[in-house]
């Protein structure tokens, strides 16, 4: 093993414990012991990419970060818009419309066929992380705004922390039997998947009941991955 590899491993271990990178970027340090969520984003991205409908479609991704979903949508012939408060994806992908800004305050043209909110909505309205302004119902307002932006029968890909209901400021909300139903008002579920993990263990598939009964914390939670369709107005 090279010296560089050893030093890199040591640096990652130190950062995992102390949260140095988060501190330098103005984000809160991770909870004691660090987040036990390795692999979460890969699972969420895989769920979305595996279920994208054939193009062409007009699509929006909210808070994509380093998501591989945008190149997957481009490959399907989508007209893609992305909005993020930090990562400028226009430097990585030609042919997309990128908006550097806050989803909740930016004015967006409606009429999207597909919207992706992957590990995003649970942070909206929790101040102290990702530049969010404190609002106890920020997540519900985000879901209503998404619904307004969708075409009739438009699709929303939504991934969330699930388990026993809780708010773990400034990190995230966890959605259980109380809050999850409120989040889905105006939508119908087309498809869903749930996963849980043991401490420091791998993710494994679970049923809805087991996932919603999962005892969550700032460090760890179960995953809920949903494909939702906007309900038509009666």
mmCIF file of C-alpha atoms in Angstrom:
data_model
loop_
_atom_site.group_PDB
_atom_site.id
_atom_site.type_symbol
_atom_site.label_atom_id
_atom_site.label_comp_id
_atom_site.label_asym_id
_atom_site.label_seq_id
_atom_site.Cartn_x
_atom_site.Cartn_y
_atom_site.Cartn_z
ATOM 1 C CA UNK A 1 0.000 0.000 0.000
ATOM 2 C CA UNK A 2 1.420 3.387 -1.004
ATOM 3 C CA UNK A 3 2.070 6.235 1.420
ATOM 4 C CA UNK A 4 -0.549 8.334 -0.401
ATOM 5 C CA UNK A 5 -3.190 5.649 0.076
ATOM 6 C CA UNK A 6 -2.363 5.358 3.777
ATOM 7 C CA UNK A 7 -2.466 9.129 4.286
ATOM 8 C CA UNK A 8 -5.754 9.329 2.398
ATOM 9 C CA UNK A 9 -7.315 6.651 4.598
ATOM 10 C CA UNK A 10 -6.131 8.440 7.745
ATOM 11 C CA UNK A 11 -7.503 11.775 6.492
ATOM 12 C CA UNK A 12 -10.902 10.241 5.714
ATOM 13 C CA UNK A 13 -11.049 8.594 9.152
ATOM 14 C CA UNK A 14 -10.216 11.875 10.877
ATOM 15 C CA UNK A 15 -12.763 13.784 8.810
ATOM 16 C CA UNK A 16 -15.410 11.097 9.507
ATOM 17 C CA UNK A 17 -14.923 11.649 13.224
ATOM 18 C CA UNK A 18 -14.370 15.415 13.365
ATOM 19 C CA UNK A 19 -16.245 16.715 10.315
ATOM 20 C CA UNK A 20 -13.427 19.001 9.182
ATOM 21 C CA UNK A 21 -14.673 19.368 5.596
ATOM 22 C CA UNK A 22 -18.168 20.273 6.776
ATOM 23 C CA UNK A 23 -16.724 22.872 9.153
ATOM 24 C CA UNK A 24 -14.609 24.458 6.397
ATOM 25 C CA UNK A 25 -17.621 24.743 4.071
ATOM 26 C CA UNK A 26 -19.826 26.307 6.738
ATOM 27 C CA UNK A 27 -21.988 23.217 7.246
ATOM 28 C CA UNK A 28 -22.636 21.738 10.709
ATOM 29 C CA UNK A 29 -20.297 18.989 11.779
ATOM 30 C CA UNK A 30 -21.760 15.491 11.499
ATOM 31 C CA UNK A 31 -23.230 13.963 14.670
ATOM 32 C CA UNK A 32 -20.887 12.146 17.027
ATOM 33 C CA UNK A 33 -19.638 9.027 15.274
ATOM 34 C CA UNK A 34 -20.531 10.358 11.831
ATOM 35 C CA UNK A 35 -23.426 9.399 9.573
ATOM 36 C CA UNK A 36 -23.908 5.638 9.208
ATOM 37 C CA UNK A 37 -25.518 5.965 5.776
ATOM 38 C CA UNK A 38 -22.857 4.859 3.310
ATOM 39 C CA UNK A 39 -24.412 3.761 0.028
ATOM 40 C CA UNK A 40 -27.670 5.682 0.547
ATOM 41 C CA UNK A 41 -27.274 7.956 -2.480
ATOM 42 C CA UNK A 42 -26.265 5.083 -4.769
ATOM 43 C CA UNK A 43 -29.458 3.230 -3.862
ATOM 44 C CA UNK A 44 -31.616 6.298 -4.388
ATOM 45 C CA UNK A 45 -29.975 7.148 -7.709
ATOM 46 C CA UNK A 46 -30.367 3.555 -8.856
ATOM 47 C CA UNK A 47 -34.089 3.569 -8.047
ATOM 48 C CA UNK A 48 -34.663 6.767 -10.012
ATOM 49 C CA UNK A 49 -32.568 5.810 -13.039
ATOM 50 C CA UNK A 50 -34.193 2.361 -13.252
ATOM 51 C CA UNK A 51 -37.680 3.886 -13.369
ATOM 52 C CA UNK A 52 -37.283 6.933 -15.616
ATOM 53 C CA UNK A 53 -39.929 6.840 -18.348
ATOM 54 C CA UNK A 54 -38.836 6.959 -22.007
ATOM 55 C CA UNK A 55 -38.201 10.401 -23.451
ATOM 56 C CA UNK A 56 -38.648 12.934 -24.660
ATOM 57 C CA UNK A 57 -39.776 14.551 -21.388
ATOM 58 C CA UNK A 58 -39.394 17.945 -19.742
ATOM 59 C CA UNK A 59 -37.682 17.324 -16.400
ATOM 60 C CA UNK A 60 -36.460 19.126 -13.310
ATOM 61 C CA UNK A 61 -33.995 17.865 -10.710
ATOM 62 C CA UNK A 62 -33.927 19.672 -7.364
ATOM 63 C CA UNK A 63 -30.614 19.719 -5.493
ATOM 64 C CA UNK A 64 -28.818 17.243 -7.750
ATOM 65 C CA UNK A 65 -25.307 17.702 -6.340
ATOM 66 C CA UNK A 66 -23.229 15.038 -8.116
ATOM 67 C CA UNK A 67 -26.241 13.019 -9.192
ATOM 68 C CA UNK A 68 -25.903 10.676 -12.209
ATOM 69 C CA UNK A 69 -29.611 11.141 -12.894
ATOM 70 C CA UNK A 70 -29.075 14.145 -15.169
ATOM 71 C CA UNK A 71 -26.843 12.280 -17.668
ATOM 72 C CA UNK A 72 -29.348 9.406 -17.586
ATOM 73 C CA UNK A 73 -32.162 11.820 -18.480
ATOM 74 C CA UNK A 74 -30.079 13.439 -21.209
ATOM 75 C CA UNK A 75 -29.403 9.999 -22.692
ATOM 76 C CA UNK A 76 -33.183 9.454 -22.847
ATOM 77 C CA UNK A 77 -33.679 12.695 -24.766
ATOM 78 C CA UNK A 78 -35.065 14.761 -21.875
ATOM 79 C CA UNK A 79 -35.128 18.569 -21.799
ATOM 80 C CA UNK A 80 -33.452 19.003 -18.392
ATOM 81 C CA UNK A 81 -33.528 21.832 -15.850
ATOM 82 C CA UNK A 82 -31.562 21.567 -12.597
ATOM 83 C CA UNK A 83 -31.580 23.836 -9.557
ATOM 84 C CA UNK A 84 -29.030 23.756 -6.750
ATOM 85 C CA UNK A 85 -27.786 26.231 -4.167
ATOM 86 C CA UNK A 86 -24.144 25.223 -4.658
ATOM 87 C CA UNK A 87 -23.063 22.817 -7.404
ATOM 88 C CA UNK A 88 -23.000 24.487 -10.849
ATOM 89 C CA UNK A 89 -23.659 21.532 -13.134
ATOM 90 C CA UNK A 90 -23.539 23.635 -16.291
ATOM 91 C CA UNK A 91 -19.753 23.203 -16.102
ATOM 92 C CA UNK A 92 -20.202 19.421 -16.326
ATOM 93 C CA UNK A 93 -23.152 18.895 -18.680
ATOM 94 C CA UNK A 94 -23.918 20.764 -21.882
ATOM 95 C CA UNK A 95 -27.517 21.014 -22.977
ATOM 96 C CA UNK A 96 -29.144 21.584 -19.576
ATOM 97 C CA UNK A 97 -30.665 24.679 -18.032
ATOM 98 C CA UNK A 98 -29.023 25.229 -14.666
ATOM 99 C CA UNK A 99 -30.315 27.603 -11.983
ATOM 100 C CA UNK A 100 -28.027 28.500 -9.088
ATOM 101 C CA UNK A 101 -30.503 29.286 -6.350
ATOM 102 C CA UNK A 102 -33.018 28.169 -3.730
ATOM 103 C CA UNK A 103 -35.870 26.043 -5.056
ATOM 104 C CA UNK A 104 -38.308 27.635 -2.609
ATOM 105 C CA UNK A 105 -37.636 31.214 -3.734
ATOM 106 C CA UNK A 106 -36.899 30.823 -7.451
ATOM 107 C CA UNK A 107 -39.731 31.368 -9.914
ATOM 108 C CA UNK A 108 -39.913 28.346 -12.208
ATOM 109 C CA UNK A 109 -42.079 27.797 -15.261
ATOM 110 C CA UNK A 110 -44.514 24.950 -14.687
ATOM 111 C CA UNK A 111 -45.318 22.079 -17.025
ATOM 112 C CA UNK A 112 -42.710 19.487 -16.040
ATOM 113 C CA UNK A 113 -43.401 15.865 -16.939
ATOM 114 C CA UNK A 114 -40.847 14.541 -14.421
ATOM 115 C CA UNK A 115 -39.408 16.071 -11.238
ATOM 116 C CA UNK A 116 -36.692 14.457 -9.125
ATOM 117 C CA UNK A 117 -36.209 15.339 -5.445
ATOM 118 C CA UNK A 118 -33.620 12.873 -4.222
ATOM 119 C CA UNK A 119 -32.658 13.247 -0.525
ATOM 120 C CA UNK A 120 -33.609 16.919 -0.697
ATOM 121 C CA UNK A 121 -37.041 17.768 0.698
ATOM 122 C CA UNK A 122 -36.214 16.524 4.222
ATOM 123 C CA UNK A 123 -33.776 19.442 4.586
ATOM 124 C CA UNK A 124 -36.052 22.241 3.403
ATOM 125 C CA UNK A 125 -37.103 24.426 6.321
ATOM 126 C CA UNK A 126 -34.382 23.224 8.716
ATOM 127 C CA UNK A 127 -31.984 26.107 9.264
ATOM 128 C CA UNK A 128 -28.281 25.533 9.777
ATOM 129 C CA UNK A 129 -27.658 23.280 6.784
ATOM 130 C CA UNK A 130 -27.705 23.805 3.013
ATOM 131 C CA UNK A 131 -28.636 27.447 3.532
ATOM 132 C CA UNK A 132 -32.234 26.628 4.493
ATOM 133 C CA UNK A 133 -34.415 29.186 6.259
ATOM 134 C CA UNK A 134 -36.255 27.893 9.336
ATOM 135 C CA UNK A 135 -39.831 26.882 8.504
ATOM 136 C CA UNK A 136 -41.556 23.979 10.310
ATOM 137 C CA UNK A 137 -43.657 23.305 7.213
ATOM 138 C CA UNK A 138 -40.948 23.954 4.629
ATOM 139 C CA UNK A 139 -41.050 20.359 3.424
ATOM 140 C CA UNK A 140 -44.832 20.405 2.965
ATOM 141 C CA UNK A 141 -44.633 23.701 1.093
ATOM 142 C CA UNK A 142 -41.952 22.227 -1.144
ATOM 143 C CA UNK A 143 -44.220 19.289 -1.981
ATOM 144 C CA UNK A 144 -47.061 21.660 -2.864
ATOM 145 C CA UNK A 145 -44.763 23.743 -5.071
ATOM 146 C CA UNK A 146 -43.571 20.590 -6.842
ATOM 147 C CA UNK A 147 -47.176 19.552 -7.404
ATOM 148 C CA UNK A 148 -47.955 22.955 -8.945
ATOM 149 C CA UNK A 149 -44.966 22.625 -11.301
ATOM 150 C CA UNK A 150 -46.003 19.193 -12.599
ATOM 151 C CA UNK A 151 -48.118 18.555 -15.654
ATOM 152 C CA UNK A 152 -51.393 16.693 -15.006
ATOM 153 C CA UNK A 153 -50.328 13.079 -14.429
ATOM 154 C CA UNK A 154 -46.716 14.292 -14.057
ATOM 155 C CA UNK A 155 -44.301 12.098 -12.094
ATOM 156 C CA UNK A 156 -42.296 12.873 -8.966
ATOM 157 C CA UNK A 157 -39.340 10.754 -7.879
ATOM 158 C CA UNK A 158 -39.002 11.306 -4.136
ATOM 159 C CA UNK A 159 -36.501 9.689 -1.757
ATOM 160 C CA UNK A 160 -36.679 10.352 1.978
ATOM 161 C CA UNK A 161 -35.408 9.200 5.373
ATOM 162 C CA UNK A 162 -38.162 7.094 6.920
ATOM 163 C CA UNK A 163 -38.723 5.580 10.341
ATOM 164 C CA UNK A 164 -40.465 6.730 13.502
ATOM 165 C CA UNK A 165 -41.373 10.394 12.937
ATOM 166 C CA UNK A 166 -38.702 12.800 14.099
ATOM 167 C CA UNK A 167 -36.830 16.036 13.412
ATOM 168 C CA UNK A 168 -33.056 15.916 13.922
ATOM 169 C CA UNK A 169 -31.906 19.525 13.564
ATOM 170 C CA UNK A 170 -29.961 20.690 11.696
ATOM 171 C CA UNK A 171 -29.499 17.456 9.761
ATOM 172 C CA UNK A 172 -32.825 16.111 8.482
ATOM 173 C CA UNK A 173 -36.398 15.087 9.148
ATOM 174 C CA UNK A 174 -37.455 11.441 9.322
ATOM 175 C CA UNK A 175 -40.891 10.538 7.956
ATOM 176 C CA UNK A 176 -43.187 8.028 9.603
ATOM 177 C CA UNK A 177 -46.879 7.320 9.779
ATOM 178 C CA UNK A 178 -47.775 10.877 10.831
ATOM 179 C CA UNK A 179 -45.807 13.107 8.473
ATOM 180 C CA UNK A 180 -45.555 10.855 5.421
ATOM 181 C CA UNK A 181 -49.269 11.015 4.680
ATOM 182 C CA UNK A 182 -49.167 14.820 4.787
ATOM 183 C CA UNK A 183 -46.284 14.806 2.306
ATOM 184 C CA UNK A 184 -48.289 12.788 -0.204
ATOM 185 C CA UNK A 185 -51.373 15.016 -0.343
ATOM 186 C CA UNK A 186 -52.135 15.682 -3.995
ATOM 187 C CA UNK A 187 -50.228 12.612 -5.177
ATOM 188 C CA UNK A 188 -50.849 8.911 -5.708
ATOM 189 C CA UNK A 189 -48.155 6.273 -5.251
ATOM 190 C CA UNK A 190 -47.141 4.438 -8.411
ATOM 191 C CA UNK A 191 -44.211 2.516 -6.952
ATOM 192 C CA UNK A 192 -42.222 2.397 -3.711
ATOM 193 C CA UNK A 193 -39.247 0.647 -2.166
ATOM 194 C CA UNK A 194 -38.034 0.534 1.444
ATOM 195 C CA UNK A 195 -34.610 -0.351 2.860
ATOM 196 C CA UNK A 196 -33.142 -0.639 6.348
ATOM 197 C CA UNK A 197 -29.666 -1.276 7.720
ATOM 198 C CA UNK A 198 -28.090 -2.525 10.911
ATOM 199 C CA UNK A 199 -25.380 -0.360 12.539
ATOM 200 C CA UNK A 200 -22.368 -0.300 10.206
ATOM 201 C CA UNK A 201 -24.051 -3.036 8.131
ATOM 202 C CA UNK A 202 -25.328 -3.208 4.550
ATOM 203 C CA UNK A 203 -28.667 -1.946 3.330
ATOM 204 C CA UNK A 204 -31.341 -4.593 2.775
ATOM 205 C CA UNK A 205 -34.863 -4.558 1.415
ATOM 206 C CA UNK A 206 -37.689 -4.253 3.955
ATOM 207 C CA UNK A 207 -41.458 -3.932 3.940
ATOM 208 C CA UNK A 208 -43.211 -0.648 4.637
ATOM 209 C CA UNK A 209 -44.123 -1.547 8.219
ATOM 210 C CA UNK A 210 -40.580 -2.465 9.206
ATOM 211 C CA UNK A 211 -39.201 0.712 7.629
ATOM 212 C CA UNK A 212 -41.738 3.009 9.309
ATOM 213 C CA UNK A 213 -41.093 1.330 12.674
ATOM 214 C CA UNK A 214 -37.320 1.864 12.332
ATOM 215 C CA UNK A 215 -35.843 3.790 15.284
ATOM 216 C CA UNK A 216 -34.062 6.635 13.525
ATOM 217 C CA UNK A 217 -31.476 9.098 14.773
ATOM 218 C CA UNK A 218 -29.279 11.902 13.463
ATOM 219 C CA UNK A 219 -26.808 9.233 12.317
ATOM 220 C CA UNK A 220 -29.031 6.587 10.772
ATOM 221 C CA UNK A 221 -32.516 5.975 9.362
ATOM 222 C CA UNK A 222 -34.397 3.732 6.937
ATOM 223 C CA UNK A 223 -34.916 4.711 3.300
ATOM 224 C CA UNK A 224 -38.137 5.304 1.434
ATOM 225 C CA UNK A 225 -38.011 5.613 -2.356
ATOM 226 C CA UNK A 226 -41.194 6.653 -4.145
ATOM 227 C CA UNK A 227 -42.506 7.204 -7.637
ATOM 228 C CA UNK A 228 -45.547 9.456 -7.262
ATOM 229 C CA UNK A 229 -48.060 10.720 -9.804
ATOM 230 C CA UNK A 230 -49.837 14.040 -9.509
ATOM 231 C CA UNK A 231 -53.528 13.491 -8.898
ATOM 232 C CA UNK A 232 -55.893 14.969 -11.417
ATOM 233 C CA UNK A 233 -58.265 17.586 -10.049
ATOM 234 C CA UNK A 234 -61.842 16.329 -9.820
#
